[in-house]
């Protein structure tokens, strides 16, 4: 599909001003998904595509939806399961009552291997774990992290102004597991917590912290992540922390290096002292970011959700140095177009609008197109750039 066609456009390369170079397309077969016909998604901030199962954090309506046959979904379809609410149509914070093992308040990051499920329940300041696959609507979680039990939900357990601990959380927006260990983007505490094993008990303490010298520190240093919203581990142990507030992605070639040293690579800025939105430029470039919220490794490369610019940047390989330029992008026709440019004047049906989350499964990619209240599916054009 070409840019400007009647269908949704995620590829790049046509309809450009004469002085703007074309950009190679990376995906095909784009299609949109809006949720249930009479109960559509509202500002979904999390998406996970695994084993033909689609999980969506329907953030604006305090619930997580699950569809078991993602490849067969039409533009709209009823979910198979809902978590965080007792029925499909409910949307209240903590199910309109008090917090419990079965409720959610502003869920965001998701991780699943198709057998277990982990949800960043951000505004309840906790992470919920289902160690067995949910079987019914509103099923209670098995384990809670960040709180002593399922019935408390204050930041850092005691409340605002309280110092963090190895057990507490404050606005955790991102989660990731490699199937054995667990990483949590403890955003409000400006750190990432590492658990050597996925916890089996409530209120488990983290084994290590990234971005702070000790567990009880919260003040920030610009050489560490200021607002770590997402954390991801690559197929060869690489780590990416998406640092939203400094418009950058911090990368380590091995996640263990992050326990003792600063980032080895930076996407979006020239160095750890720089923090300009689009590097203080009027328009985005192939090497700039604005309010980025996620990054996903794919084989040798990485995708970055450049949310404020309403696009996904595509790097074919990990950059050899800071401030590298992306080779291609998804959601805009060229690198110099962002959220506030001409394509948004008449709506954003044909492009991305504030994408918050990306999930890659084989040759398929799913994007939480948050500002458009939908999920976008696509296939990579070249199998060699798809995640193993």
Coordinates of C-alpha atoms in Angstrom, one line a residue:
X1 CA 0.0 0.0 0.0
X2 CA 1.4 3.4 -0.9
X3 CA 1.4 6.5 1.2
X4 CA -1.9 8.4 0.7
X5 CA -3.8 5.2 -0.4
X6 CA -7.3 4.6 1.0
X7 CA -6.1 1.9 3.3
X8 CA -3.9 2.4 6.3
X9 CA -0.3 3.4 5.4
X10 CA 2.7 2.2 7.3
X11 CA 5.2 1.9 4.6
X12 CA 7.3 4.8 3.2
X13 CA 8.5 5.9 -0.1
X14 CA 6.0 7.8 -2.2
X15 CA 4.2 11.1 -2.3
X16 CA 7.2 13.0 -1.0
X17 CA 8.4 16.5 -1.7
X18 CA 11.0 16.6 -4.4
X19 CA 13.8 17.5 -2.0
X20 CA 13.1 14.6 0.4
X21 CA 14.7 11.2 -0.3
X22 CA 12.5 8.2 -0.4
X23 CA 12.7 5.7 2.5
X24 CA 12.7 1.9 1.9
X25 CA 9.6 0.1 3.1
X26 CA 10.0 -2.6 5.8
X27 CA 6.5 -4.0 6.2
X28 CA 3.6 -5.2 4.1
X29 CA 0.1 -6.5 4.6
X30 CA -0.8 -3.8 7.1
X31 CA -4.2 -4.1 8.8
X32 CA -5.9 -2.4 11.7
X33 CA -7.6 -3.9 14.7
X34 CA -10.0 -1.9 16.9
X35 CA -11.3 -4.5 19.4
X36 CA -14.9 -5.4 20.0
X37 CA -17.5 -3.8 17.7
X38 CA -19.5 -2.4 20.6
X39 CA -16.7 -2.2 23.1
X40 CA -13.6 -0.7 21.3
X41 CA -10.2 -0.1 22.6
X42 CA -9.3 3.2 24.4
X43 CA -5.7 4.4 24.3
X44 CA -4.1 0.9 24.5
X45 CA -0.5 1.3 25.7
X46 CA 0.6 -2.3 25.8
X47 CA 0.6 -5.1 23.2
X48 CA 2.1 -8.6 23.1
X49 CA 1.9 -11.0 20.2
X50 CA 3.0 -14.5 21.0
X51 CA 2.1 -17.9 19.5
X52 CA -0.8 -16.4 17.6
X53 CA -2.2 -15.0 20.8
X54 CA -2.8 -11.3 21.1
X55 CA -2.8 -9.5 24.4
X56 CA -3.7 -5.8 24.7
X57 CA -3.4 -3.5 27.7
X58 CA -6.6 -1.5 27.1
X59 CA -5.1 1.2 29.4
X60 CA -7.7 3.8 29.2
X61 CA -10.3 1.3 30.4
X62 CA -8.3 -0.5 33.0
X63 CA -8.3 -4.0 31.5
X64 CA -6.3 -6.5 29.5
X65 CA -7.9 -8.3 26.6
X66 CA -6.8 -11.6 25.2
X67 CA -7.6 -13.0 21.7
X68 CA -6.4 -16.6 21.0
X69 CA -6.3 -16.5 17.2
X70 CA -4.6 -13.3 16.2
X71 CA -3.9 -14.2 12.6
X72 CA -7.6 -14.7 12.0
X73 CA -8.9 -11.5 13.5
X74 CA -11.0 -9.2 11.4
X75 CA -10.9 -5.4 11.9
X76 CA -13.1 -5.9 15.0
X77 CA -13.8 -8.9 17.2
X78 CA -14.9 -9.8 20.7
X79 CA -12.0 -10.9 22.9
X80 CA -11.8 -14.4 24.4
X81 CA -10.9 -13.2 27.9
X82 CA -10.7 -10.0 29.9
X83 CA -8.6 -9.4 33.0
X84 CA -9.0 -6.6 35.5
X85 CA -12.7 -6.5 35.1
X86 CA -15.4 -9.1 35.9
X87 CA -17.1 -8.8 32.5
X88 CA -16.2 -7.5 29.0
X89 CA -18.1 -4.3 29.2
X90 CA -16.7 -3.0 32.6
X91 CA -14.1 -0.3 32.5
X92 CA -13.8 1.2 36.1
X93 CA -10.5 1.7 37.9
X94 CA -10.0 -1.4 40.1
X95 CA -13.3 -2.7 38.7
X96 CA -15.1 0.2 40.3
X97 CA -14.2 -0.9 43.8
X98 CA -11.1 -1.4 45.9
X99 CA -7.8 -2.9 44.7
X100 CA -7.6 -6.7 44.7
X101 CA -5.9 -9.6 43.0
X102 CA -8.4 -9.4 40.1
X103 CA -8.3 -5.6 39.4
X104 CA -6.2 -3.2 37.3
X105 CA -5.7 0.5 37.3
X106 CA -4.0 1.9 34.1
X107 CA -2.2 -1.3 33.0
X108 CA 0.6 -0.8 30.5
X109 CA 3.5 -3.1 29.8
X110 CA 2.8 -6.8 29.1
X111 CA 5.0 -9.9 28.8
X112 CA 3.9 -13.5 28.0
X113 CA 5.4 -16.7 26.7
X114 CA 2.0 -18.1 25.9
X115 CA 1.9 -20.0 29.2
X116 CA 2.5 -17.2 31.8
X117 CA 1.5 -13.6 31.9
X118 CA 3.0 -10.6 33.6
X119 CA 1.3 -7.2 33.7
X120 CA 2.6 -3.8 34.8
X121 CA -0.3 -2.5 36.8
X122 CA 1.1 1.0 36.8
X123 CA -1.2 3.1 38.8
X124 CA -1.6 0.5 41.5
X125 CA 2.2 0.6 41.8
X126 CA 2.6 -3.1 41.3
X127 CA 3.3 -5.9 38.9
X128 CA 0.9 -8.9 38.6
X129 CA 2.0 -12.4 37.6
X130 CA -0.2 -15.3 36.4
X131 CA 1.9 -18.4 36.5
X132 CA -0.7 -20.4 34.7
X133 CA -2.7 -19.2 31.7
X134 CA -6.0 -17.4 32.7
X135 CA -9.1 -19.5 32.0
X136 CA -11.9 -17.1 32.9
X137 CA -12.8 -13.4 32.9
X138 CA -11.5 -11.5 35.8
X139 CA -9.2 -14.2 37.0
X140 CA -7.1 -13.3 40.0
X141 CA -3.3 -13.0 39.7
X142 CA -1.1 -15.5 41.4
X143 CA 1.6 -13.2 42.6
X144 CA 2.0 -9.4 43.3
X145 CA 5.2 -7.5 43.3
X146 CA 5.7 -4.0 44.7
X147 CA 3.1 -4.4 47.4
X148 CA 2.9 -6.6 50.6
X149 CA -0.4 -8.1 49.4
X150 CA -3.1 -7.7 46.8
X151 CA -5.1 -5.1 48.8
X152 CA -2.6 -2.2 48.9
X153 CA -1.6 0.1 46.2
X154 CA 0.3 3.1 47.4
X155 CA 3.6 4.3 45.7
X156 CA 6.6 2.6 47.5
X157 CA 4.0 0.9 49.8
X158 CA 3.8 3.8 52.3
X159 CA 2.9 6.7 49.9
X160 CA 4.3 9.6 48.0
X161 CA 7.6 10.9 49.4
X162 CA 8.7 7.5 50.7
X163 CA 12.1 6.2 49.7
X164 CA 12.0 3.1 47.5
X165 CA 13.2 -0.4 48.6
X166 CA 14.2 -3.6 46.9
X167 CA 10.5 -4.6 47.3
X168 CA 8.6 -1.5 46.3
X169 CA 7.4 0.1 43.1
X170 CA 6.3 3.5 41.9
X171 CA 4.5 3.7 38.5
X172 CA 6.0 0.6 37.0
X173 CA 5.2 0.9 33.3
X174 CA 7.3 -1.8 31.7
X175 CA 8.1 -5.5 32.2
X176 CA 10.1 -8.0 30.3
X177 CA 11.3 -11.6 30.9
X178 CA 13.5 -14.0 29.0
X179 CA 11.5 -16.8 30.4
X180 CA 13.7 -17.2 33.4
X181 CA 14.5 -13.8 34.8
X182 CA 12.4 -10.6 35.1
X183 CA 13.1 -6.9 34.6
X184 CA 10.8 -4.2 35.7
X185 CA 10.9 -0.6 34.5
X186 CA 10.2 1.1 37.9
X187 CA 9.5 4.4 36.1
X188 CA 8.5 6.6 39.0
X189 CA 11.6 5.5 41.0
X190 CA 13.8 6.2 37.9
X191 CA 15.3 2.7 37.9
X192 CA 15.1 -0.8 36.5
X193 CA 14.7 -3.8 38.9
X194 CA 16.2 -7.2 38.1
X195 CA 14.9 -10.5 39.5
X196 CA 17.1 -13.5 38.8
X197 CA 14.0 -15.7 38.7
X198 CA 10.4 -14.8 38.0
X199 CA 9.0 -14.6 41.6
X200 CA 6.7 -17.2 43.0
X201 CA 5.9 -15.2 46.2
X202 CA 4.3 -11.9 46.9
X203 CA 6.4 -8.9 47.7
X204 CA 9.6 -10.5 46.6
X205 CA 12.8 -8.4 46.7
X206 CA 14.7 -7.6 43.6
X207 CA 18.2 -9.1 43.3
X208 CA 19.8 -6.0 41.6
X209 CA 19.0 -2.5 40.5
X210 CA 20.0 -0.7 37.3
X211 CA 20.4 3.1 37.3
X212 CA 21.0 3.5 41.0
X213 CA 23.8 2.6 43.4
X214 CA 21.5 1.3 46.0
X215 CA 17.8 0.3 46.3
X216 CA 16.8 3.3 48.5
X217 CA 17.9 6.0 46.0
X218 CA 15.4 7.9 43.8
X219 CA 17.2 11.2 42.9
X220 CA 18.3 11.1 39.2
X221 CA 21.6 11.5 37.5
X222 CA 21.4 12.4 33.8
X223 CA 23.9 9.6 32.8
X224 CA 21.3 7.1 34.0
X225 CA 17.7 6.7 32.7
X226 CA 15.6 9.6 33.9
X227 CA 12.2 8.1 33.1
X228 CA 12.7 4.5 32.1
X229 CA 9.4 3.5 30.6
X230 CA 10.3 0.2 28.9
X231 CA 13.1 -2.4 29.2
X232 CA 13.9 -5.1 26.7
X233 CA 16.4 -7.9 26.4
X234 CA 17.6 -9.1 22.9
X235 CA 18.2 -12.6 21.6
X236 CA 21.9 -12.3 22.4
X237 CA 21.6 -10.7 25.8
X238 CA 21.5 -7.1 24.7
X239 CA 19.6 -4.6 26.8
X240 CA 17.6 -1.5 25.8
X241 CA 16.0 0.9 28.3
X242 CA 13.7 3.5 26.7
X243 CA 14.3 6.7 28.5
X244 CA 11.2 8.8 27.7
X245 CA 12.0 12.0 29.4
X246 CA 15.5 12.4 27.8
X247 CA 14.3 11.4 24.3
X248 CA 16.7 8.5 24.0
X249 CA 17.2 4.7 24.1
X250 CA 20.1 3.4 26.2
X251 CA 21.7 0.2 25.0
X252 CA 24.1 -2.3 26.5
X253 CA 25.6 -5.1 24.4
X254 CA 25.0 -7.4 27.4
X255 CA 22.5 -6.8 30.0
X256 CA 24.9 -7.8 32.8
X257 CA 27.1 -4.8 31.9
X258 CA 24.2 -2.5 33.0
X259 CA 24.6 -3.6 36.6
X260 CA 28.0 -1.9 36.8
X261 CA 28.4 0.6 34.0
X262 CA 26.7 3.4 32.0
X263 CA 25.0 2.8 28.6
X264 CA 27.4 1.7 25.8
X265 CA 25.3 3.1 23.0
X266 CA 22.6 5.9 22.7
X267 CA 19.9 6.2 20.1
X268 CA 18.4 9.7 19.8
X269 CA 21.2 11.8 21.4
X270 CA 24.9 12.3 20.8
X271 CA 26.0 11.7 24.4
X272 CA 24.7 11.1 27.9
X273 CA 24.6 14.9 28.6
X274 CA 22.3 15.7 25.7
X275 CA 18.5 15.8 26.2
X276 CA 16.9 17.8 23.4
X277 CA 13.5 16.8 21.9
X278 CA 14.4 16.1 18.2
X279 CA 17.8 17.5 19.3
X280 CA 16.2 20.9 19.4
X281 CA 15.2 20.7 15.8
X282 CA 11.9 22.0 14.4
X283 CA 11.3 18.7 12.6
X284 CA 12.4 15.2 13.3
X285 CA 15.3 13.6 11.5
X286 CA 16.5 10.0 11.0
X287 CA 18.5 10.2 14.2
X288 CA 16.2 12.1 16.6
X289 CA 13.4 11.1 19.0
X290 CA 10.5 12.7 20.8
X291 CA 8.8 11.1 23.8
X292 CA 9.9 7.6 22.9
X293 CA 8.2 4.8 24.9
X294 CA 9.4 1.4 23.7
X295 CA 12.1 -0.4 21.8
X296 CA 12.2 -4.0 20.6
X297 CA 15.2 -6.1 19.4
X298 CA 14.7 -8.0 16.1
X299 CA 17.5 -10.3 15.0
X300 CA 20.5 -8.0 14.6
X301 CA 18.5 -4.7 14.7
X302 CA 16.1 -2.7 16.8
X303 CA 12.8 -1.0 16.4
X304 CA 12.1 2.2 18.4
X305 CA 8.6 3.6 19.2
X306 CA 9.3 7.3 18.5
X307 CA 5.9 8.1 20.1
X308 CA 6.0 11.9 20.0
X309 CA 6.9 11.8 16.3
X310 CA 4.2 9.2 15.6
X311 CA 6.5 6.7 13.9
X312 CA 8.6 3.6 14.5
X313 CA 12.3 3.9 13.6
X314 CA 14.0 0.8 12.2
X315 CA 17.7 0.1 12.6
X316 CA 18.9 -2.9 10.6
X317 CA 21.7 -3.6 13.2
X318 CA 22.7 -2.2 16.5
X319 CA 24.4 1.2 15.8
X320 CA 28.2 1.1 16.0
X321 CA 28.1 4.6 17.7
X322 CA 25.9 7.1 19.4
X323 CA 23.4 9.2 17.5
X324 CA 23.2 6.9 14.5
X325 CA 20.6 7.3 11.8
X326 CA 17.8 4.8 11.2
X327 CA 17.7 3.1 7.8
X328 CA 13.9 3.1 7.5
X329 CA 10.7 3.8 9.4
X330 CA 7.1 2.8 9.9
X331 CA 4.1 5.2 10.1
X332 CA 5.4 8.2 8.1
X333 CA 6.5 8.6 4.5
X334 CA 9.8 10.2 5.3
X335 CA 12.1 11.1 8.3
X336 CA 11.2 14.8 8.4
X337 CA 7.5 14.3 9.1
X338 CA 6.3 14.2 12.8
X339 CA 3.0 14.3 14.7
X340 CA 2.3 17.9 14.1
X341 CA 2.9 18.0 10.3
X342 CA 0.5 18.0 7.4
X343 CA -0.7 14.4 7.5
X344 CA -2.5 15.1 10.8
X345 CA -4.6 18.0 9.7
X346 CA -7.3 15.8 8.3
X347 CA -7.0 12.9 10.7
X348 CA -4.5 10.1 11.2
X349 CA -6.4 7.1 9.8
X350 CA -3.7 6.6 7.2
X351 CA -0.7 6.8 9.6
X352 CA 0.4 6.1 13.1
X353 CA -0.5 8.5 15.9
X354 CA 1.4 8.2 19.2
X355 CA 2.5 4.5 19.1
X356 CA 3.4 3.4 22.6
X357 CA 4.3 -0.3 22.3
X358 CA 5.7 -2.8 19.8
X359 CA 5.7 -6.6 19.8
X360 CA 7.5 -8.8 17.3
X361 CA 6.8 -12.5 16.8
X362 CA 8.6 -14.1 13.9
X363 CA 7.9 -12.1 10.8
X364 CA 4.9 -10.4 12.3
X365 CA 4.8 -7.1 14.2
X366 CA 2.0 -5.6 16.3
X367 CA 2.0 -1.9 17.2
X368 CA -0.2 -0.3 19.9
X369 CA -1.3 2.8 17.9
X370 CA -2.4 4.5 21.1
X371 CA -3.6 7.8 19.7
X372 CA -5.8 6.1 17.2
X373 CA -7.2 3.6 19.8
X374 CA -6.2 0.5 17.8
X375 CA -3.6 -2.2 17.1
X376 CA -1.7 -2.3 13.8
X377 CA -0.6 -5.7 12.4
X378 CA 2.0 -6.0 9.6
X379 CA 4.5 -8.5 8.1
X380 CA 8.1 -7.8 7.6
X381 CA 9.0 -7.6 3.9
X382 CA 12.4 -9.3 4.5
X383 CA 12.4 -12.4 6.7
X384 CA 16.1 -11.7 7.6
X385 CA 15.1 -8.7 9.8
X386 CA 12.4 -10.6 11.7
X387 CA 13.1 -11.6 15.3
X388 CA 14.2 -15.2 15.8

